[in-house]
Coordinates of N, CA and C and ligand atoms in Angstrom, one line a residue:
M4 N 0.9 -1.2 0.0 CA 0.0 0.0 0.0 C 0.9 1.2 0.0
S5 N 0.6 2.2 -0.9 CA 1.4 3.4 -0.9 C 1.0 4.3 0.3
V6 N 2.0 5.0 0.8 CA 1.8 5.9 1.9 C 1.8 7.3 1.3
L7 N 0.7 8.0 1.6 CA 0.5 9.4 1.1 C 1.4 10.4 1.9
Q8 N 2.1 11.2 1.2 CA 2.9 12.2 1.8 C 2.1 13.5 1.9
E9 N 2.5 14.4 2.8 CA 1.7 15.7 3.0 C 1.7 16.5 1.6
E10 N 2.8 16.4 0.8 CA 2.8 17.1 -0.4 C 1.8 16.5 -1.4
D11 N 1.3 15.4 -1.2 CA 0.3 14.8 -2.1 C -1.1 15.5 -1.9
Y12 N -1.2 16.2 -0.8 CA -2.5 16.8 -0.5 C -2.5 18.3 -1.0
L13 N -3.4 18.6 -1.9 CA -3.5 19.9 -2.5 C -4.2 20.8 -1.5
P14 N -3.8 22.1 -1.5 CA -4.4 23.1 -0.6 C -5.8 23.4 -1.0
L15 N -6.7 23.4 0.0 CA -8.1 23.8 -0.3 C -8.2 25.2 -0.8
S16 N -7.3 26.1 -0.4 CA -7.4 27.5 -0.8 C -7.3 27.6 -2.4
G17 N -6.7 26.6 -3.0 CA -6.5 26.6 -4.4 C -7.8 26.5 -5.2
I18 N -8.8 25.9 -4.6 CA -10.0 25.6 -5.3 C -10.7 26.9 -5.9
Q19 N -10.7 28.0 -5.1 CA -11.3 29.2 -5.6 C -10.4 29.8 -6.7
H20 N -9.1 29.7 -6.6 CA -8.2 30.2 -7.7 C -8.4 29.4 -8.9
F21 N -8.5 28.1 -8.8 CA -8.6 27.2 -9.9 C -9.9 27.4 -10.7
A22 N -11.0 27.6 -9.9 CA -12.3 27.8 -10.5 C -12.4 29.1 -11.2
F23 N -11.7 30.1 -10.6 CA -11.7 31.5 -11.2 C -10.8 31.5 -12.5
C24 N -9.6 30.9 -12.5 CA -8.7 30.9 -13.6 C -7.6 29.8 -13.4
R25 N -7.5 28.9 -14.3 CA -6.5 27.8 -14.2 C -5.1 28.4 -14.2
R26 N -4.9 29.5 -14.9 CA -3.6 30.1 -15.0 C -3.3 30.8 -13.6
Q27 N -4.3 31.5 -13.1 CA -4.0 32.1 -11.8 C -3.6 31.0 -10.7
W28 N -4.3 29.9 -10.7 CA -4.0 28.9 -9.8 C -2.6 28.4 -10.0
A29 N -2.2 28.2 -11.3 CA -0.9 27.6 -11.6 C 0.2 28.6 -11.2
L30 N 0.0 29.9 -11.4 CA 1.0 30.9 -11.0 C 1.2 30.9 -9.5
I31 N 0.1 30.7 -8.7 CA 0.2 30.8 -7.3 C 0.7 29.4 -6.7
H32 N 0.1 28.3 -7.2 CA 0.4 27.1 -6.6 C 1.5 26.3 -7.3
L33 N 1.7 26.5 -8.6 CA 2.8 25.8 -9.2 C 4.1 26.7 -9.2
E34 N 3.9 27.9 -9.5 CA 5.0 28.8 -9.7 C 5.3 29.6 -8.4
R35 N 4.3 29.5 -7.5 CA 4.4 30.2 -6.2 C 4.6 31.7 -6.3
Q36 N 3.9 32.3 -7.2 CA 4.0 33.8 -7.3 C 2.8 34.4 -6.7
W37 N 2.9 35.5 -6.2 CA 1.8 36.2 -5.5 C 2.0 37.7 -5.6
A38 N 1.0 38.4 -6.0 CA 1.1 39.9 -6.1 C 0.2 40.5 -5.0
E39 N 0.9 41.2 -4.1 CA 0.2 41.9 -3.1 C -0.5 43.1 -3.7
N40 N -1.8 43.2 -3.6 CA -2.5 44.4 -4.0 C -3.5 44.6 -2.9
L41 N -4.3 45.7 -3.1 CA -5.2 46.1 -2.1 C -6.2 44.9 -1.8
R42 N -6.7 44.2 -2.8 CA -7.7 43.2 -2.6 C -7.1 42.1 -1.8
T43 N -5.9 41.6 -2.1 CA -5.3 40.5 -1.3 C -5.0 40.9 0.1
T44 N -4.5 42.2 0.2 CA -4.2 42.6 1.6 C -5.5 42.7 2.4
E45 N -6.5 43.2 1.9 CA -7.8 43.3 2.6 C -8.3 41.9 3.0
G46 N -8.1 41.0 2.0 CA -8.5 39.6 2.3 C -7.7 39.0 3.4
D47 N -6.4 39.2 3.4 CA -5.5 38.7 4.4 C -5.9 39.2 5.8
L48 N -6.2 40.5 5.9 CA -6.6 41.1 7.2 C -7.8 40.4 7.7
L49 N -8.8 40.3 6.8 CA -10.1 39.7 7.2 C -9.8 38.2 7.7
H50 N -9.0 37.5 6.9 CA -8.7 36.1 7.3 C -7.9 36.1 8.6
R51 N -7.0 37.0 8.8 CA -6.2 37.0 10.0 C -7.1 37.2 11.2
R52 N -8.1 38.1 11.1 CA -9.0 38.4 12.2 C -9.7 37.1 12.5
A53 N -10.1 36.3 11.5 CA -10.8 35.1 11.7 C -9.9 34.0 12.4
H54 N -8.7 34.0 11.9 CA -7.8 32.9 12.4 C -7.0 33.2 13.7
D55 N -6.8 34.6 13.9 CA -6.1 34.9 15.1 C -6.7 34.4 16.4
E56 N -8.0 34.5 16.4 CA -8.7 34.1 17.7 C -8.9 32.6 17.6
T57 N -7.9 31.9 17.9 CA -7.9 30.4 17.7 C -8.7 29.7 18.8
Q58 N -9.1 30.4 19.8 CA -9.7 29.7 20.9 C -11.2 29.3 20.5
T59 N -11.6 28.3 21.1 CA -13.0 27.9 20.9 C -13.9 28.8 21.8
E60 N -14.9 29.4 21.2 CA -15.8 30.3 22.0 C -17.1 29.5 22.2
S61 N -17.6 29.6 23.4 CA -18.9 28.9 23.7 C -19.9 29.9 24.0
R62 N -21.1 29.8 23.3 CA -22.2 30.7 23.6 C -23.4 29.9 23.7
G63 N -23.7 29.4 24.9 CA -24.9 28.5 25.1 C -24.8 27.3 24.3
D64 N -25.8 27.1 23.4 CA -25.8 25.9 22.5 C -25.0 26.1 21.2
L65 N -24.1 27.1 21.2 CA -23.3 27.3 20.0 C -21.8 27.4 20.4
L66 N -21.0 26.5 19.7 CA -19.5 26.6 19.9 C -18.9 27.1 18.6
I67 N -18.0 28.1 18.7 CA -17.4 28.7 17.6 C -15.9 28.3 17.6
V68 N -15.4 27.6 16.5 CA -14.0 27.2 16.4 C -13.4 27.9 15.2
R69 N -12.3 28.7 15.5 CA -11.7 29.4 14.4 C -10.4 28.7 14.0
G70 N -10.1 28.8 12.7 CA -8.8 28.3 12.2 C -8.7 26.7 12.3
L71 N -9.8 26.1 12.1 CA -9.8 24.6 12.3 C -9.1 23.9 11.0
R72 N -8.1 23.1 11.3 CA -7.5 22.4 10.2 C -8.3 21.2 9.7
V73 N -8.5 21.1 8.4 CA -9.4 20.0 7.9 C -8.6 19.3 6.8
V74 N -9.0 18.0 6.6 CA -8.4 17.2 5.6 C -9.4 16.2 5.0
S75 N -9.2 15.9 3.7 CA -10.0 14.8 3.2 C -9.0 13.8 2.6
H76 N -8.9 12.6 3.1 CA -8.0 11.6 2.6 C -8.5 11.0 1.3
R77 N -9.9 11.1 1.1 CA -10.4 10.6 -0.1 C -10.1 11.5 -1.3
L78 N -10.3 12.8 -1.0 CA -10.0 13.8 -2.1 C -8.6 14.3 -2.1
R79 N -7.8 13.9 -1.1 CA -6.4 14.3 -0.9 C -6.3 15.9 -1.0
V80 N -7.0 16.5 -0.2 CA -6.9 18.0 0.0 C -6.9 18.3 1.5
Q81 N -6.3 19.4 1.8 CA -6.2 19.9 3.2 C -6.2 21.4 3.2
G82 N -6.6 21.9 4.4 CA -6.7 23.3 4.5 C -7.1 23.7 5.9
V83 N -7.6 25.0 6.0 CA -8.0 25.6 7.2 C -9.4 26.2 7.0
C84 N -10.3 25.9 7.9 CA -11.6 26.6 7.9 C -11.5 27.9 8.7
D85 N -12.0 29.0 8.2 CA -12.0 30.2 8.9 C -12.7 30.0 10.2
V86 N -14.0 29.6 10.1 CA -14.8 29.5 11.3 C -15.7 28.2 11.1
V87 N -15.8 27.4 12.1 CA -16.8 26.3 12.1 C -17.6 26.5 13.4
E88 N -18.9 26.7 13.2 CA -19.8 26.8 14.3 C -20.4 25.4 14.5
F89 N -20.5 25.0 15.8 CA -21.1 23.7 16.1 C -22.4 24.1 16.9
R90 N -23.5 23.6 16.4 CA -24.8 23.9 17.0 C -25.3 22.6 17.7
Q91 N -25.8 22.7 18.9 CA -26.2 21.5 19.6 C -27.5 21.0 18.9
D92 N -27.4 19.7 18.5 CA -28.4 19.1 17.7 C -28.4 17.6 17.9
S93 N -29.5 16.9 18.1 CA -29.5 15.5 18.4 C -28.9 14.7 17.1
A94 N -29.0 15.3 15.9 CA -28.5 14.7 14.7 C -27.0 14.9 14.6
G95 N -26.3 15.6 15.5 CA -24.9 15.9 15.4 C -24.0 14.8 15.9
V96 N -22.8 15.2 16.2 CA -21.7 14.3 16.6 C -21.2 14.7 18.0
P97 N -20.8 13.7 18.8 CA -20.2 14.1 20.1 C -18.9 14.9 20.0
L98 N -18.6 15.8 20.8 CA -17.3 16.5 20.8 C -16.6 16.4 22.1
A99 N -15.4 16.1 22.1 CA -14.6 15.8 23.4 C -14.7 17.1 24.2
G100 N -15.1 16.9 25.5 CA -15.1 18.0 26.4 C -16.5 18.7 26.5
Y101 N -17.4 18.3 25.6 CA -18.7 19.0 25.6 C -19.8 18.0 25.7
E102 N -20.8 18.3 26.4 CA -22.0 17.4 26.5 C -22.9 17.5 25.3
G103 N -23.6 16.4 25.0 CA -24.5 16.5 23.9 C -23.9 16.2 22.5
K104 N -24.7 16.5 21.5 CA -24.2 16.3 20.1 C -24.3 17.6 19.4
W105 N -23.4 17.7 18.4 CA -23.2 19.0 17.8 C -23.1 18.9 16.3
L106 N -23.8 19.8 15.6 CA -23.7 19.8 14.1 C -22.8 20.9 13.6
P107 N -21.8 20.6 12.8 CA -20.9 21.6 12.3 C -21.5 22.4 11.2
Y108 N -21.1 23.7 11.2 CA -21.6 24.7 10.2 C -20.5 25.6 9.8
P109 N -19.9 25.4 8.6 CA -18.7 26.2 8.2 C -19.1 27.6 7.7
V110 N -18.2 28.5 8.1 CA -18.4 29.9 7.6 C -17.1 30.4 7.1
E111 N -17.1 30.8 5.8 CA -15.8 31.3 5.2 C -15.9 32.8 5.0
Y112 N -14.8 33.4 5.4 CA -14.7 34.9 5.3 C -14.1 35.3 4.0
K113 N -14.8 36.3 3.3 CA -14.3 36.8 2.0 C -14.2 38.3 2.0
R114 N -13.3 38.8 1.3 CA -13.2 40.2 1.1 C -14.3 40.7 0.1
G115 N -14.6 41.9 0.1 CA -15.5 42.5 -0.9 C -16.9 42.0 -0.8
S116 N -17.6 42.1 -1.9 CA -19.1 41.8 -1.8 C -19.3 40.4 -2.5
P117 N -20.5 39.9 -2.4 CA -20.7 38.6 -3.1 C -20.4 38.6 -4.6
K118 N -19.8 37.6 -5.1 CA -19.4 37.6 -6.5 C -20.5 37.0 -7.4
P119 N -20.4 37.4 -8.7 CA -21.4 36.8 -9.6 C -21.2 35.3 -9.8
D120 N -20.0 34.8 -9.6 CA -19.8 33.4 -9.9 C -19.9 32.7 -8.5
D121 N -19.6 31.4 -8.6 CA -19.7 30.6 -7.3 C -18.4 30.0 -6.9
V122 N -17.2 30.7 -7.1 CA -16.0 30.1 -6.7 C -15.8 30.0 -5.2
D123 N -16.4 31.0 -4.5 CA -16.3 31.0 -3.0 C -17.2 29.8 -2.5
A124 N -18.3 29.6 -3.1 CA -19.2 28.5 -2.7 C -18.5 27.1 -2.9
L125 N -17.7 27.0 -4.0 CA -17.0 25.8 -4.3 C -16.0 25.5 -3.2
Q126 N -15.3 26.6 -2.7 CA -14.3 26.4 -1.7 C -15.0 26.0 -0.4
L127 N -16.1 26.7 -0.1 CA -16.8 26.4 1.2 C -17.3 24.9 1.1
C128 N -17.8 24.5 0.0 CA -18.3 23.1 -0.2 C -17.2 22.1 0.1
A129 N -16.0 22.4 -0.5 CA -14.9 21.5 -0.3 C -14.5 21.4 1.2
Q130 N -14.6 22.5 1.9 CA -14.3 22.5 3.4 C -15.3 21.6 4.1
A131 N -16.6 21.8 3.7 CA -17.6 21.0 4.3 C -17.4 19.5 4.0
M132 N -17.0 19.2 2.8 CA -16.8 17.7 2.4 C -15.6 17.2 3.3
C133 N -14.6 18.0 3.6 CA -13.5 17.5 4.5 C -14.1 17.3 5.9
L134 N -14.9 18.2 6.4 CA -15.5 18.1 7.7 C -16.4 16.9 7.8
E135 N -17.2 16.6 6.8 CA -18.1 15.5 6.8 C -17.3 14.2 6.9
E136 N -16.1 14.1 6.1 CA -15.3 12.9 6.2 C -14.7 12.7 7.6
M137 N -14.2 13.9 8.2 CA -13.6 13.8 9.5 C -14.6 13.5 10.6
L138 N -15.8 14.1 10.5 CA -16.7 14.0 11.7 C -17.8 13.0 11.4
L139 N -17.9 12.4 10.2 CA -18.9 11.5 9.9 C -20.3 12.0 10.1
C140 N -20.6 13.2 9.6 CA -22.0 13.7 9.7 C -22.3 14.6 8.5
P141 N -23.5 14.6 8.1 CA -23.8 15.5 6.9 C -23.8 17.0 7.2
I142 N -23.4 17.7 6.2 CA -23.4 19.2 6.4 C -24.1 19.8 5.2
P143 N -25.4 20.0 5.3 CA -26.2 20.4 4.1 C -26.0 21.9 3.8
E144 N -25.4 22.7 4.7 CA -25.4 24.2 4.4 C -24.2 24.8 5.1
G145 N -23.7 25.9 4.5 CA -22.7 26.7 5.2 C -23.0 28.1 4.8
S146 N -22.1 29.0 5.2 CA -22.3 30.5 4.9 C -21.0 31.1 4.4
L147 N -21.1 32.1 3.6 CA -20.0 33.0 3.2 C -20.2 34.3 3.9
F148 N -19.2 34.9 4.5 CA -19.3 36.2 5.2 C -18.5 37.1 4.3
Y149 N -19.1 38.2 3.8 CA -18.3 39.1 2.9 C -18.0 40.4 3.7
G150 N -16.8 40.9 3.5 CA -16.3 42.2 4.1 C -17.3 43.3 3.8
E151 N -17.8 43.3 2.6 CA -18.8 44.3 2.3 C -20.0 43.5 1.7
P152 N -21.1 43.6 2.3 CA -21.6 44.5 3.3 C -21.6 43.9 4.7
R153 N -20.6 43.1 5.0 CA -20.5 42.5 6.4 C -21.7 41.8 6.8
R154 N -22.1 40.9 5.9 CA -23.2 39.9 6.3 C -23.0 38.6 5.6
R155 N -23.8 37.6 6.1 CA -23.6 36.3 5.6 C -24.5 36.0 4.4
T156 N -24.0 35.1 3.6 CA -24.9 34.6 2.5 C -24.9 33.1 2.7
R157 N -26.1 32.6 2.8 CA -26.2 31.1 3.1 C -26.0 30.4 1.8
V158 N -25.3 29.2 1.9 CA -25.0 28.4 0.7 C -25.5 27.0 0.9
P159 N -26.5 26.6 0.1 CA -26.9 25.1 0.2 C -25.8 24.3 -0.5
L160 N -25.3 23.3 0.2 CA -24.3 22.4 -0.3 C -24.9 21.2 -1.0
D161 N -25.4 21.4 -2.2 CA -26.2 20.4 -2.9 C -25.3 19.5 -3.7
D162 N -25.9 18.4 -4.3 CA -25.1 17.4 -5.0 C -24.4 18.0 -6.2
E163 N -25.0 19.0 -6.9 CA -24.4 19.5 -8.1 C -23.1 20.3 -7.7
L164 N -23.1 21.0 -6.6 CA -21.9 21.7 -6.1 C -20.8 20.7 -5.7
R165 N -21.3 19.7 -5.1 CA -20.3 18.6 -4.6 C -19.6 18.0 -5.8
Q166 N -20.4 17.7 -6.9 CA -19.9 17.0 -8.0 C -18.9 18.0 -8.7
R167 N -19.2 19.3 -8.7 CA -18.2 20.2 -9.4 C -16.9 20.3 -8.5
V168 N -17.0 20.2 -7.2 CA -15.8 20.3 -6.4 C -15.0 19.1 -6.7
E169 N -15.6 17.9 -6.8 CA -14.8 16.7 -7.1 C -14.1 16.8 -8.5
A170 N -14.9 17.3 -9.5 CA -14.3 17.4 -10.9 C -13.2 18.4 -10.9
L171 N -13.3 19.5 -10.1 CA -12.3 20.6 -10.1 C -11.0 20.0 -9.4
I172 N -11.2 19.3 -8.3 CA -10.0 18.7 -7.6 C -9.3 17.7 -8.5
S173 N -10.1 16.9 -9.3 CA -9.5 15.9 -10.1 C -8.7 16.6 -11.3
E174 N -9.3 17.7 -11.8 CA -8.6 18.4 -12.9 C -7.3 19.1 -12.3
M175 N -7.5 19.7 -11.1 CA -6.4 20.4 -10.5 C -5.2 19.4 -10.2
R176 N -5.6 18.2 -9.8 CA -4.5 17.2 -9.5 C -3.8 16.9 -10.8
S177 N -4.5 16.7 -11.9 CA -3.8 16.3 -13.1 C -3.0 17.4 -13.6
L178 N -3.4 18.7 -13.5 CA -2.6 19.8 -13.9 C -1.4 19.9 -13.0
Y179 N -1.5 19.7 -11.7 CA -0.4 19.7 -10.8 C 0.6 18.7 -11.2
A180 N 0.1 17.5 -11.5 CA 1.1 16.4 -11.9 C 1.8 16.8 -13.2
R181 N 1.2 17.4 -14.1 CA 1.8 17.9 -15.4 C 2.8 19.0 -15.1
G182 N 2.5 19.8 -14.1 CA 3.4 20.9 -13.7 C 3.5 22.0 -14.7
R183 N 2.5 22.2 -15.6 CA 2.6 23.2 -16.6 C 1.6 24.3 -16.5
T184 N 2.1 25.5 -16.5 CA 1.2 26.7 -16.3 C 0.4 26.9 -17.7
P185 N -0.9 27.0 -17.6 CA -1.7 27.2 -18.9 C -1.4 28.6 -19.4
R186 N -1.6 28.8 -20.7 CA -1.4 30.2 -21.3 C -2.5 31.1 -20.8
A187 N -2.2 32.4 -20.9 CA -3.2 33.4 -20.5 C -4.4 33.4 -21.5
T188 N -5.6 33.4 -21.0 CA -6.8 33.6 -21.8 C -7.5 34.8 -21.2
P189 N -7.3 36.0 -21.7 CA -7.9 37.2 -21.1 C -9.4 37.1 -21.0
K190 N -9.9 37.5 -19.9 CA -11.4 37.5 -19.7 C -11.8 38.7 -18.8
K191 N -13.1 38.8 -18.6 CA -13.6 39.9 -17.8 C -12.9 40.0 -16.4
G192 N -12.8 38.8 -15.8 CA -12.2 38.8 -14.4 C -10.8 39.3 -14.3
C193 N -10.1 39.4 -15.5 CA -8.6 39.8 -15.4 C -8.4 41.1 -14.7
A194 N -9.4 42.1 -14.9 CA -9.2 43.4 -14.4 C -9.1 43.4 -12.8
A195 N -9.8 42.4 -12.2 CA -9.8 42.3 -10.7 C -8.7 41.3 -10.2
C196 N -8.0 40.7 -11.1 CA -7.1 39.6 -10.8 C -5.8 40.2 -10.1
S197 N -5.4 39.6 -9.0 CA -4.3 40.1 -8.2 C -3.0 39.9 -9.0
L198 N -3.0 39.0 -10.0 CA -1.8 38.6 -10.7 C -1.7 39.2 -12.1
K199 N -2.6 40.2 -12.3 CA -2.7 40.7 -13.7 C -1.3 41.3 -14.2
D200 N -0.6 41.9 -13.3 CA 0.7 42.5 -13.7 C 1.7 41.4 -14.0
L201 N 1.6 40.3 -13.3 CA 2.6 39.2 -13.6 C 2.1 38.4 -14.9
C202 N 0.9 38.3 -15.0 CA 0.3 37.5 -16.1 C 0.3 38.2 -17.4
L203 N 0.0 39.5 -17.4 CA 0.0 40.3 -18.6 C -0.8 39.7 -19.7
P204 N -2.1 39.5 -19.5 CA -2.9 38.8 -20.5 C -3.0 39.5 -21.8
R205 N -3.2 40.8 -21.8 CA -3.3 41.4 -23.1 C -2.1 41.4 -23.9
L206 N -0.9 41.6 -23.2 CA 0.4 41.5 -24.0 C 0.7 40.1 -24.4
A207 N 0.3 39.1 -23.6 CA 0.6 37.7 -24.0 C -0.2 37.4 -25.2
K208 N -1.4 38.0 -25.3 CA -2.2 37.7 -26.5 C -1.7 38.4 -27.8
T209 N -1.2 39.6 -27.6 CA -1.0 40.4 -28.8 C 0.5 40.5 -29.2
L210 N 1.4 40.3 -28.2 CA 2.8 40.5 -28.5 C 3.6 39.2 -28.3
S211 N 4.6 39.0 -29.2 CA 5.6 38.0 -29.0 C 6.5 38.4 -27.8
P212 N 7.3 37.5 -27.2 CA 8.2 37.9 -26.1 C 9.2 39.0 -26.6
S213 N 9.7 38.9 -27.8 CA 10.7 39.9 -28.2 C 10.0 41.2 -28.4
A214 N 8.8 41.2 -28.9 CA 8.1 42.5 -29.1 C 7.8 43.1 -27.8
Y215 N 7.4 42.2 -26.8 CA 7.1 42.7 -25.4 C 8.4 43.4 -24.8
L216 N 9.6 42.7 -25.0 CA 10.8 43.3 -24.4 C 11.1 44.6 -25.1
N217 N 11.0 44.6 -26.4 CA 11.3 45.8 -27.2 C 10.4 47.0 -26.7
A218 N 9.2 46.6 -26.3 CA 8.2 47.7 -25.9 C 8.5 48.2 -24.5
H219 N 9.2 47.3 -23.7 CA 9.3 47.7 -22.3 C 10.7 48.0 -21.8
L220 N 11.7 47.5 -22.5 CA 13.1 47.8 -22.0 C 13.4 49.2 -22.3
P221 N 14.2 49.9 -21.4 CA 14.5 51.3 -21.7 C 15.4 51.4 -22.9
E222 N 15.2 52.4 -23.7 CA 16.0 52.6 -24.9 C 17.5 52.9 -24.6
K223 N 18.4 52.3 -25.4 CA 19.8 52.6 -25.2 C 20.1 54.0 -25.6
E224 N 21.0 54.6 -24.7 CA 21.4 56.0 -25.1 C 22.4 55.9 -26.2
D225 N 22.4 56.9 -27.1 CA 23.4 56.9 -28.2 C 24.8 57.1 -27.7
A226 N 25.7 56.4 -28.3 CA 27.1 56.5 -27.8 C 27.6 57.9 -28.1
P227 N 28.4 58.5 -27.2 CA 28.9 59.9 -27.4 C 29.7 60.0 -28.7
Ligands
SF4_10 S1 -4.8 38.1 -15.4 FE1 -6.5 36.9 -16.2 S2 -5.6 35.2 -17.4 FE2 -4.0 36.1 -16.0 S3 -4.1 34.9 -14.1 FE3 -5.4 36.7 -13.8 S4 -7.5 36.0 -14.4 FE4 -6.0 34.5 -15.3

């Protein structure tokens, strides 16, 4: 039997990148590039606030756990949940140190406002699938909390979303094994992409590398 190494497990955080743009995912997770811009900084601060308070908070029949590490050995992904709320419920699971049974409810923090696509929902669903495998209980719903307008959006974790998560992870794994970054395919989302300056989609589409260098290298001064 083969023993899985930690590096065999892809990061859950890559699912949102991969769903948004395969090239963005490859630049971040294959080439390890990252461009700090306002959007990523805001997102980091929001995540840090969620992860910094690592203690479990108890409010009556609600337990709030921040920064919970999760893994799926079936999907071979791992990551961290911003917040998992455990609600007391007879259909839930026992938790060490707490009486009764508890149902997990993942909440993922996101910068900005709700997006027109469902990349965030896919990441949340993948987290829920990890939790289900770890805790052996169903998680039919989670929530996304957006920095603007600072409220939750409920996300039903239905079969269709789950199948798309599985398909994305499978495609992500095969691209990871090939280790090749896809070419840029400019699209509407490029304007908001944190890697647009590295990726240069418009230039990649219209200019050859030598034409790009000619256009951007400083001109040589004439010899005296
Ligand atoms: S700029 Fe566009 S093509 Fe390039 S990584 Fe970002 S979204 Fe993808």
